Amino acid sequence: MFFSGDPTNRKRVDLRGRSSKERDRQKLLEQTRLERNRRLWLRQKNSAALKIQKYFRGRKAVEVERVKVREQFYRSYGKHCQNVDRHFFGPDSEFLRQLIFFVNARDINDFSILVETCRLIQHFGRDSRDVVELFAGLDYLSNHSLVVYRLKQLSFACIQAIHHNRNELKDQLLMTGDESSEPATVLLQALVLLLDPKLPWACKTVGYLMQRNAFSLFREVILTATENMNAKGSSGKVSALEHVLACMISHVGQSPCTCSNVDPQWSFSFQILTIPFLWQTFPYLKQVFASRSLIKYYTNQMALYVQNHASVLPTDILNEFPGYACILGNILETTGAALSQPDCSFEMALDLAAVTTFLLEALPPIKSSSGESSTVGEDDMIVGDDSVEIILDDNLQQQITNAIDSRFLVQLTNVLFGGISTVHGSHDEGPDDKEVAAVAAACAFLHVTFNTLPLERIMTALAYRTELVPVLWNFMKRCHQNQKWPSLPERFSYLLGDAPGWLLPLSVFCPVYKHMLMIVDNEEFYEQEKPLSLKDVRCLIVILRQALWQLLWVNPSAHPSSGKSISNSSGQKKHPVEAIQRRVGTVASELLSQLQDWNNRRQFTPPSDFHADGVNDYFISQAVMEGTKAHGILKQAPFLIPFTSRVKIFTSQLASVRQRQEAHGVFTRNRFRIRRDHILEDAYNQMSALSEEDLRGLIRVTFVNEFGVEEAGIDGGGIFKDFMENITRAAFDVQYGLFKETADHLLYPNPGSGMIHEQHLQFFHFLGSLLAKAMFEGILVDIPFATFFLSKLKQKYNYLNDLPSLDPELYRHLIFLKHYKGDISELELYFVIVNNEYGEQTEEELLPGGKNIRVTNDNVITFIHLVSNHRLNFQLLISGSLDSLDVDDLRHNTNYAGGYHGEHYVIEMFWEVLKSFSLENQKRFLKFVTGCSRGPLLGFKYLEPLFCIQRAGGSASEEALDRLPTSATCMNLLKLPPYRSKEQLETKLLYAINADAGFDLS
């Protein structure tokens, strides 16, 4: 290029190092690529347009052709098939070819023709030989391809016709062929005839129908039929629809069946078994399904696919009828018969356990008739999940709980553990694959069952009618001795992931063995060494101790245990391993505590066997501080910590409290004049109103003699100790009526104390404060409490072996019953117990309707447990009712002051808010206003004084509305500001009752 004289036409320099030729080349390639893509898009667009045109032209041509064939059919055979005889169904006739070509289930005329055709088939085909000859002539082998094709199409056309017209036919769908000649019955009866298993084309036809998703169509037909169960039904006879379903499911899995596999989403298992209460509508189908080979096949199919149930189950009918719950109820209702067969296979039991485990794990907790909801506590719920709470239909719950009864548990456990030895072999012999699979299946199923279903009927059957405990113990003992715990099979990996192999077995073994110990007597445990030898119990203690220490200290779960069992909430689905860890932490703690009680009663192992190896000075320093991991262990599993260490922790805590309060000058000094001959009444009247801070302060006592003269002496602490000794002697004297004594002269609260002292509950509360003061001051008080009462003070449960200390005669009678060899029903015992207090006899039922339930050999264990439980666990009589708060009863027995009255708008809001509280918050409210989290056993009219709500803060000023509710527990008084809205009242009240401020808000 020559210079033009224009300085702007300088050569451009690309600082990236590329020449303009290279840049132009890249631009050209990009343009070429875009153009090529544009041409490709145009070709695809044109091709798609041509296909659509061809499709619509082809479809239109087909419709035209169908009209022609239909008209030809009418001319040849008549609009109502009046010209048809049996020869027209043969392979050489055009009758069926034309019919299956033009028939349209939505066309009323075609529907009528199809019905008449089916009526003729039933008329001409009297038995299977007639049917084969009707469609194939004399040579089936030569014509079988044509015959099979025609009958596939004809069968599916019948199903389509019933499905498309199901709303018009709904009153006919459950009729029998013998009772009706209605169109729906005719179509269904023809299907029964065509799908007869003895016919040579049956399998191929059924396979074709399943590939066309026939079960999905039948599902909608059944749901329509059962919308109105008052429709004209079968009156106990087998309906034609039921016969068709029985024919279809019978082909699957049976030799020489050649049915091809079908997508599980459209199978009988996931389309039909998800219909609620299926067997109520189809009892004959239930019998067919329950046959060994069929239920084995379908259970295996579900075991393979059920873990992906979200993608294979149809849409739920209603929220209270989720598909997974319906399929669980239906499958459980039919498995009992199969499990009871002597040739029931181990593989089927494994599949059944896998299926029911997964489906049960998806269920919300189910309540029993008595309100028991498995082992669930409110505090176990993990909040913050956006999922909608599912409440199952009551009848569906009943179907599931009735199916998992003691008989089912015994049958399933016996099939799984059949052939597995309960005798300990060589130490070097670890469990084989079959034993691992059996233990995993049983434990996974029972773990989920414990968390979902009520336990009232489950535990006794597992403990006394199965080999669960000896099999699990033999398994765990060998694994522990070999220091090798096998991992669970893959089908249960969703429960545990890579958690240790001991976790799931312990979650089942601990509660069942603990249940067995509930009614084991001393002779059985110590002398006969049942249910485990004392050597094995010592080994079990080591396993439990190590497991607990691992769970609570070495590797605790992300959500610390509250000491309760795990709820089957959405949080458990997200954290199944943590849920099992928390459950094992709870049940292992309870069992180890119970074994320590047995060892305290008669030592069979050194106390140090219960102590964890890792308790050191650092642990003790942490345990002193609330909220630490070590402090949590101290509360949940104190037996892991040696007694001397626990004493150190307690004294350190007391010293810390004293130093903290002395530094703030909090301690107060209180002086009281006490008459020696009225020591308990004077002390109660003057001291019961003391706050917690007052009780921690100095208390000085001046005694007044019988002449009203103060005794000489200055109380430097010694007089107060003398006061404590005298008042405890007076209060715990059985003559006073608050306490009774056993035959060994050990004290326990008198269940009839309310008949003697109107304010007996307040006296018990006051005595508890005095004992706490004695411990705070280091004053030893010699009070010989009965062991079963000490257990109650430690919030532990009492069992049969605790009964001798309270009622040795009753204990002997119960042991006699337990070992009675004859027919117990002949003894004429019923589930009632007679209470005899102060000469007054009352009869109390141990179960609802107990006076009509006779004690037999089958239920005597339950009877013994209930009697010992009634005699030993009298917590309600002492501490009031724990199960629920009767808000209406409290409202009916409430006084008002300060301008409030029963119809005041603030009072109306208050009762609405209190009713809406959870049980835990209602208990906290009671604790806030009365000092006790439980209401009186006989109702709030026995609360002394009656509950009172007083207006606080004067007018509804802004200053008053910012105040919190306060209380005076000594007067059962709530001081409630006049809040303007229910939301504000709820917020303030919740804050007050959850502040744990003690008397600071009083």
PDB file of C-alpha atoms in Angstrom, residues 765-958:
ATOM      1  CA  HIS A 765     -42.781 -30.162  98.895  1.00  0.00           C
ATOM      2  CA  PHE A 766     -41.680 -28.470 102.118  1.00  0.00           C
ATOM      3  CA  LEU A 767     -39.916 -31.600 103.370  1.00  0.00           C
ATOM      4  CA  GLY A 768     -38.075 -31.827 100.080  1.00  0.00           C
ATOM      5  CA  SER A 769     -36.861 -28.243 100.560  1.00  0.00           C
ATOM      6  CA  LEU A 770     -35.653 -29.092 104.062  1.00  0.00           C
ATOM      7  CA  LEU A 771     -33.706 -32.119 102.841  1.00  0.00           C
ATOM      8  CA  ALA A 772     -32.162 -29.970 100.111  1.00  0.00           C
ATOM      9  CA  LYS A 773     -31.155 -27.433 102.762  1.00  0.00           C
ATOM     10  CA  ALA A 774     -29.533 -30.218 104.793  1.00  0.00           C
ATOM     11  CA  MET A 775     -27.503 -31.329 101.771  1.00  0.00           C
ATOM     12  CA  PHE A 776     -26.555 -27.728 101.020  1.00  0.00           C
ATOM     13  CA  GLU A 777     -25.267 -27.243 104.567  1.00  0.00           C
ATOM     14  CA  GLY A 778     -23.623 -30.668 104.769  1.00  0.00           C
ATOM     15  CA  ILE A 779     -25.900 -31.840 107.570  1.00  0.00           C
ATOM     16  CA  LEU A 780     -26.350 -35.601 107.671  1.00  0.00           C
ATOM     17  CA  VAL A 781     -29.946 -36.756 108.158  1.00  0.00           C
ATOM     18  CA  ASP A 782     -30.577 -40.382 109.041  1.00  0.00           C
ATOM     19  CA  ILE A 783     -33.801 -41.311 107.249  1.00  0.00           C
ATOM     20  CA  PRO A 784     -34.187 -44.972 106.254  1.00  0.00           C
ATOM     21  CA  PHE A 785     -35.995 -44.685 102.924  1.00  0.00           C
ATOM     22  CA  ALA A 786     -37.171 -47.816 101.115  1.00  0.00           C
ATOM     23  CA  THR A 787     -35.156 -48.698  98.026  1.00  0.00           C
ATOM     24  CA  PHE A 788     -38.125 -48.496  95.684  1.00  0.00           C
ATOM     25  CA  PHE A 789     -38.856 -44.961  96.934  1.00  0.00           C
ATOM     26  CA  LEU A 790     -35.231 -43.945  96.409  1.00  0.00           C
ATOM     27  CA  SER A 791     -35.620 -45.211  92.842  1.00  0.00           C
ATOM     28  CA  LYS A 792     -38.586 -42.886  92.401  1.00  0.00           C
ATOM     29  CA  LEU A 793     -36.547 -39.967  93.774  1.00  0.00           C
ATOM     30  CA  LYS A 794     -33.987 -40.743  91.072  1.00  0.00           C
ATOM     31  CA  GLN A 795     -36.810 -40.741  88.489  1.00  0.00           C
ATOM     32  CA  LYS A 796     -36.298 -44.436  87.867  1.00  0.00           C
ATOM     33  CA  TYR A 797     -38.888 -47.128  87.328  1.00  0.00           C
ATOM     34  CA  ASN A 798     -39.598 -49.946  89.777  1.00  0.00           C
ATOM     35  CA  TYR A 799     -40.088 -53.552  88.746  1.00  0.00           C
ATOM     36  CA  LEU A 800     -41.101 -56.894  90.200  1.00  0.00           C
ATOM     37  CA  ASN A 801     -37.764 -57.418  91.965  1.00  0.00           C
ATOM     38  CA  ASP A 802     -38.371 -54.192  93.952  1.00  0.00           C
ATOM     39  CA  LEU A 803     -41.689 -55.463  95.319  1.00  0.00           C
ATOM     40  CA  PRO A 804     -40.357 -57.573  98.261  1.00  0.00           C
ATOM     41  CA  SER A 805     -39.255 -54.434 100.104  1.00  0.00           C
ATOM     42  CA  LEU A 806     -42.811 -53.052  99.936  1.00  0.00           C
ATOM     43  CA  ASP A 807     -45.144 -56.028 100.009  1.00  0.00           C
ATOM     44  CA  PRO A 808     -43.384 -59.403 100.440  1.00  0.00           C
ATOM     45  CA  GLU A 809     -46.689 -61.279 100.619  1.00  0.00           C
ATOM     46  CA  LEU A 810     -47.923 -59.893  97.304  1.00  0.00           C
ATOM     47  CA  TYR A 811     -44.490 -60.676  95.822  1.00  0.00           C
ATOM     48  CA  ARG A 812     -44.791 -64.332  96.878  1.00  0.00           C
ATOM     49  CA  HIS A 813     -48.261 -64.577  95.341  1.00  0.00           C
ATOM     50  CA  LEU A 814     -47.063 -63.129  92.032  1.00  0.00           C
ATOM     51  CA  ILE A 815     -44.069 -65.483  91.918  1.00  0.00           C
ATOM     52  CA  PHE A 816     -46.458 -68.370  92.560  1.00  0.00           C
ATOM     53  CA  LEU A 817     -48.526 -67.273  89.566  1.00  0.00           C
ATOM     54  CA  LYS A 818     -45.441 -66.832  87.395  1.00  0.00           C
ATOM     55  CA  HIS A 819     -44.298 -70.425  87.942  1.00  0.00           C
ATOM     56  CA  TYR A 820     -47.755 -72.013  88.085  1.00  0.00           C
ATOM     57  CA  LYS A 821     -47.795 -75.144  85.910  1.00  0.00           C
ATOM     58  CA  GLY A 822     -51.552 -75.635  85.660  1.00  0.00           C
ATOM     59  CA  ASP A 823     -54.323 -73.728  83.917  1.00  0.00           C
ATOM     60  CA  ILE A 824     -54.249 -70.251  85.471  1.00  0.00           C
ATOM     61  CA  SER A 825     -57.722 -69.419  84.177  1.00  0.00           C
ATOM     62  CA  GLU A 826     -59.105 -71.910  86.693  1.00  0.00           C
ATOM     63  CA  LEU A 827     -57.929 -69.609  89.505  1.00  0.00           C
ATOM     64  CA  GLU A 828     -60.659 -67.094  88.519  1.00  0.00           C
ATOM     65  CA  LEU A 829     -58.367 -64.042  88.553  1.00  0.00           C
ATOM     66  CA  TYR A 830     -59.213 -60.880  86.629  1.00  0.00           C
ATOM     67  CA  PHE A 831     -57.320 -57.715  85.690  1.00  0.00           C
ATOM     68  CA  VAL A 832     -58.408 -55.823  88.807  1.00  0.00           C
ATOM     69  CA  ILE A 833     -56.709 -55.034  92.102  1.00  0.00           C
ATOM     70  CA  VAL A 834     -58.259 -54.276  95.480  1.00  0.00           C
ATOM     71  CA  ASN A 835     -56.889 -51.263  97.361  1.00  0.00           C
ATOM     72  CA  ASN A 836     -57.288 -51.245 101.138  1.00  0.00           C
ATOM     73  CA  GLU A 837     -56.508 -47.917 102.816  1.00  0.00           C
ATOM     74  CA  TYR A 838     -57.708 -47.109 106.336  1.00  0.00           C
ATOM     75  CA  GLY A 839     -60.330 -49.853 106.259  1.00  0.00           C
ATOM     76  CA  GLU A 840     -61.836 -48.685 102.973  1.00  0.00           C
ATOM     77  CA  GLN A 841     -61.684 -51.175 100.099  1.00  0.00           C
ATOM     78  CA  THR A 842     -61.807 -50.013  96.486  1.00  0.00           C
ATOM     79  CA  GLU A 843     -61.515 -52.068  93.338  1.00  0.00           C
ATOM     80  CA  GLU A 844     -59.464 -50.696  90.449  1.00  0.00           C
ATOM     81  CA  GLU A 845     -59.139 -52.064  86.918  1.00  0.00           C
ATOM     82  CA  LEU A 846     -55.601 -52.669  85.693  1.00  0.00           C
ATOM     83  CA  LEU A 847     -56.779 -52.417  82.079  1.00  0.00           C
ATOM     84  CA  PRO A 848     -59.883 -50.859  80.523  1.00  0.00           C
ATOM     85  CA  GLY A 849     -62.588 -53.468  81.042  1.00  0.00           C
ATOM     86  CA  GLY A 850     -60.239 -55.412  83.316  1.00  0.00           C
ATOM     87  CA  LYS A 851     -63.022 -56.787  85.492  1.00  0.00           C
ATOM     88  CA  ASN A 852     -64.135 -58.836  82.471  1.00  0.00           C
ATOM     89  CA  ILE A 853     -60.625 -59.958  81.371  1.00  0.00           C
ATOM     90  CA  ARG A 854     -59.625 -63.272  82.934  1.00  0.00           C
ATOM     91  CA  VAL A 855     -55.957 -63.983  83.701  1.00  0.00           C
ATOM     92  CA  THR A 856     -54.707 -66.888  81.572  1.00  0.00           C
ATOM     93  CA  ASN A 857     -51.398 -68.595  80.847  1.00  0.00           C
ATOM     94  CA  ASP A 858     -51.016 -66.325  77.807  1.00  0.00           C
ATOM     95  CA  ASN A 859     -51.470 -62.999  79.612  1.00  0.00           C
ATOM     96  CA  VAL A 860     -50.214 -63.794  83.135  1.00  0.00           C
ATOM     97  CA  ILE A 861     -46.893 -62.028  82.474  1.00  0.00           C
ATOM     98  CA  THR A 862     -48.778 -58.850  81.618  1.00  0.00           C
ATOM     99  CA  PHE A 863     -50.920 -59.267  84.757  1.00  0.00           C
ATOM    100  CA  ILE A 864     -47.847 -59.640  87.000  1.00  0.00           C
ATOM    101  CA  HIS A 865     -46.252 -56.568  85.457  1.00  0.00           C
ATOM    102  CA  LEU A 866     -49.408 -54.464  85.902  1.00  0.00           C
ATOM    103  CA  VAL A 867     -49.917 -55.520  89.522  1.00  0.00           C
ATOM    104  CA  SER A 868     -46.312 -54.801  90.522  1.00  0.00           C
ATOM    105  CA  ASN A 869     -46.398 -51.558  88.568  1.00  0.00           C
ATOM    106  CA  HIS A 870     -49.601 -50.462  90.338  1.00  0.00           C
ATOM    107  CA  ARG A 871     -48.182 -51.254  93.753  1.00  0.00           C
ATOM    108  CA  LEU A 872     -44.717 -49.746  93.254  1.00  0.00           C
ATOM    109  CA  ASN A 873     -45.150 -46.776  90.944  1.00  0.00           C
ATOM    110  CA  PHE A 874     -47.532 -44.560  92.764  1.00  0.00           C
ATOM    111  CA  GLN A 875     -46.074 -41.350  91.376  1.00  0.00           C
ATOM    112  CA  LEU A 876     -49.507 -39.895  90.609  1.00  0.00           C
ATOM    113  CA  LEU A 877     -50.541 -40.081  94.259  1.00  0.00           C
ATOM    114  CA  ILE A 878     -47.450 -38.169  95.330  1.00  0.00           C
ATOM    115  CA  SER A 879     -46.645 -35.857  92.448  1.00  0.00           C
ATOM    116  CA  GLY A 880     -49.948 -35.358  90.692  1.00  0.00           C
ATOM    117  CA  SER A 881     -50.896 -36.051  87.104  1.00  0.00           C
ATOM    118  CA  LEU A 882     -48.177 -35.966  84.453  1.00  0.00           C
ATOM    119  CA  ASP A 883     -49.955 -37.146  81.304  1.00  0.00           C
ATOM    120  CA  SER A 884     -51.916 -33.997  80.443  1.00  0.00           C
ATOM    121  CA  LEU A 885     -53.213 -30.684  81.787  1.00  0.00           C
ATOM    122  CA  ASP A 886     -56.980 -30.334  81.960  1.00  0.00           C
ATOM    123  CA  VAL A 887     -57.194 -26.633  81.100  1.00  0.00           C
ATOM    124  CA  ASP A 888     -60.980 -26.620  81.359  1.00  0.00           C
ATOM    125  CA  ASP A 889     -60.804 -28.049  84.890  1.00  0.00           C
ATOM    126  CA  LEU A 890     -58.223 -25.432  85.879  1.00  0.00           C
ATOM    127  CA  ARG A 891     -60.401 -22.649  84.415  1.00  0.00           C
ATOM    128  CA  HIS A 892     -63.433 -23.930  86.308  1.00  0.00           C
ATOM    129  CA  ASN A 893     -61.470 -23.778  89.580  1.00  0.00           C
ATOM    130  CA  THR A 894     -59.815 -20.357  89.156  1.00  0.00           C
ATOM    131  CA  ASN A 895     -60.393 -17.155  91.127  1.00  0.00           C
ATOM    132  CA  TYR A 896     -59.832 -13.645  89.754  1.00  0.00           C
ATOM    133  CA  ALA A 897     -58.672 -10.399  91.379  1.00  0.00           C
ATOM    134  CA  GLY A 898     -57.663  -6.840  90.549  1.00  0.00           C
ATOM    135  CA  GLY A 899     -60.560  -6.197  88.193  1.00  0.00           C
ATOM    136  CA  TYR A 900     -60.337  -9.427  86.212  1.00  0.00           C
ATOM    137  CA  HIS A 901     -63.327 -11.763  85.835  1.00  0.00           C
ATOM    138  CA  GLY A 902     -64.117 -14.886  83.862  1.00  0.00           C
ATOM    139  CA  GLU A 903     -65.434 -13.008  80.801  1.00  0.00           C
ATOM    140  CA  HIS A 904     -62.732 -10.325  80.701  1.00  0.00           C
ATOM    141  CA  TYR A 905     -61.127 -10.108  77.252  1.00  0.00           C
ATOM    142  CA  VAL A 906     -57.616 -10.609  78.704  1.00  0.00           C
ATOM    143  CA  ILE A 907     -58.801 -13.702  80.580  1.00  0.00           C
ATOM    144  CA  GLU A 908     -60.431 -15.093  77.422  1.00  0.00           C
ATOM    145  CA  MET A 909     -57.149 -14.599  75.537  1.00  0.00           C
ATOM    146  CA  PHE A 910     -55.195 -16.192  78.380  1.00  0.00           C
ATOM    147  CA  TRP A 911     -57.180 -19.440  78.349  1.00  0.00           C
ATOM    148  CA  GLU A 912     -56.942 -19.679  74.547  1.00  0.00           C
ATOM    149  CA  VAL A 913     -53.172 -19.239  74.746  1.00  0.00           C
ATOM    150  CA  LEU A 914     -52.782 -21.798  77.550  1.00  0.00           C
ATOM    151  CA  LYS A 915     -54.833 -24.359  75.608  1.00  0.00           C
ATOM    152  CA  SER A 916     -52.636 -23.873  72.539  1.00  0.00           C
ATOM    153  CA  PHE A 917     -49.422 -24.581  74.503  1.00  0.00           C
ATOM    154  CA  SER A 918     -47.618 -27.867  74.079  1.00  0.00           C
ATOM    155  CA  LEU A 919     -47.750 -30.274  77.024  1.00  0.00           C
ATOM    156  CA  GLU A 920     -44.194 -29.338  77.945  1.00  0.00           C
ATOM    157  CA  ASN A 921     -45.031 -25.631  78.078  1.00  0.00           C
ATOM    158  CA  GLN A 922     -48.238 -26.326  80.017  1.00  0.00           C
ATOM    159  CA  LYS A 923     -46.140 -28.193  82.607  1.00  0.00           C
ATOM    160  CA  ARG A 924     -43.737 -25.252  82.759  1.00  0.00           C
ATOM    161  CA  PHE A 925     -46.664 -22.898  83.301  1.00  0.00           C
ATOM    162  CA  LEU A 926     -47.892 -25.014  86.232  1.00  0.00           C
ATOM    163  CA  LYS A 927     -44.363 -25.035  87.648  1.00  0.00           C
ATOM    164  CA  PHE A 928     -44.232 -21.237  87.254  1.00  0.00           C
ATOM    165  CA  VAL A 929     -47.455 -20.543  89.158  1.00  0.00           C
ATOM    166  CA  THR A 930     -47.689 -23.435  91.650  1.00  0.00           C
ATOM    167  CA  GLY A 931     -44.110 -24.647  92.062  1.00  0.00           C
ATOM    168  CA  CYS A 932     -45.038 -28.108  90.715  1.00  0.00           C
ATOM    169  CA  SER A 933     -45.217 -29.140  87.062  1.00  0.00           C
ATOM    170  CA  ARG A 934     -48.044 -31.596  87.720  1.00  0.00           C
ATOM    171  CA  GLY A 935     -51.647 -30.966  88.601  1.00  0.00           C
ATOM    172  CA  PRO A 936     -53.477 -32.598  91.523  1.00  0.00           C
ATOM    173  CA  LEU A 937     -54.500 -36.182  90.814  1.00  0.00           C
ATOM    174  CA  LEU A 938     -58.183 -35.619  91.676  1.00  0.00           C
ATOM    175  CA  GLY A 939     -58.511 -32.264  89.908  1.00  0.00           C
ATOM    176  CA  PHE A 940     -57.703 -28.597  90.491  1.00  0.00           C
ATOM    177  CA  LYS A 941     -60.487 -28.164  93.020  1.00  0.00           C
ATOM    178  CA  TYR A 942     -58.046 -29.853  95.429  1.00  0.00           C
ATOM    179  CA  LEU A 943     -55.341 -27.238  94.733  1.00  0.00           C
ATOM    180  CA  GLU A 944     -54.773 -25.321  97.951  1.00  0.00           C
ATOM    181  CA  PRO A 945     -55.182 -22.402  97.681  1.00  0.00           C
ATOM    182  CA  LEU A 946     -57.137 -22.291  94.414  1.00  0.00           C
ATOM    183  CA  PHE A 947     -55.378 -20.875  91.385  1.00  0.00           C
ATOM    184  CA  CYS A 948     -55.879 -17.116  91.055  1.00  0.00           C
ATOM    185  CA  ILE A 949     -55.221 -14.622  88.255  1.00  0.00           C
ATOM    186  CA  GLN A 950     -54.645 -11.048  89.412  1.00  0.00           C
ATOM    187  CA  ARG A 951     -54.382  -7.972  87.238  1.00  0.00           C
ATOM    188  CA  ALA A 952     -50.876  -6.497  87.302  1.00  0.00           C
ATOM    189  CA  GLY A 953     -49.605  -3.071  86.288  1.00  0.00           C
ATOM    190  CA  GLY A 954     -52.764  -1.016  86.755  1.00  0.00           C
ATOM    191  CA  SER A 955     -54.117   0.438  83.495  1.00  0.00           C
ATOM    192  CA  ALA A 956     -53.072  -0.789  80.070  1.00  0.00           C
ATOM    193  CA  SER A 957     -50.243   1.722  79.834  1.00  0.00           C
ATOM    194  CA  GLU A 958     -47.206   1.153  77.656  1.00  0.00           C
TER     195      GLU A 958
END
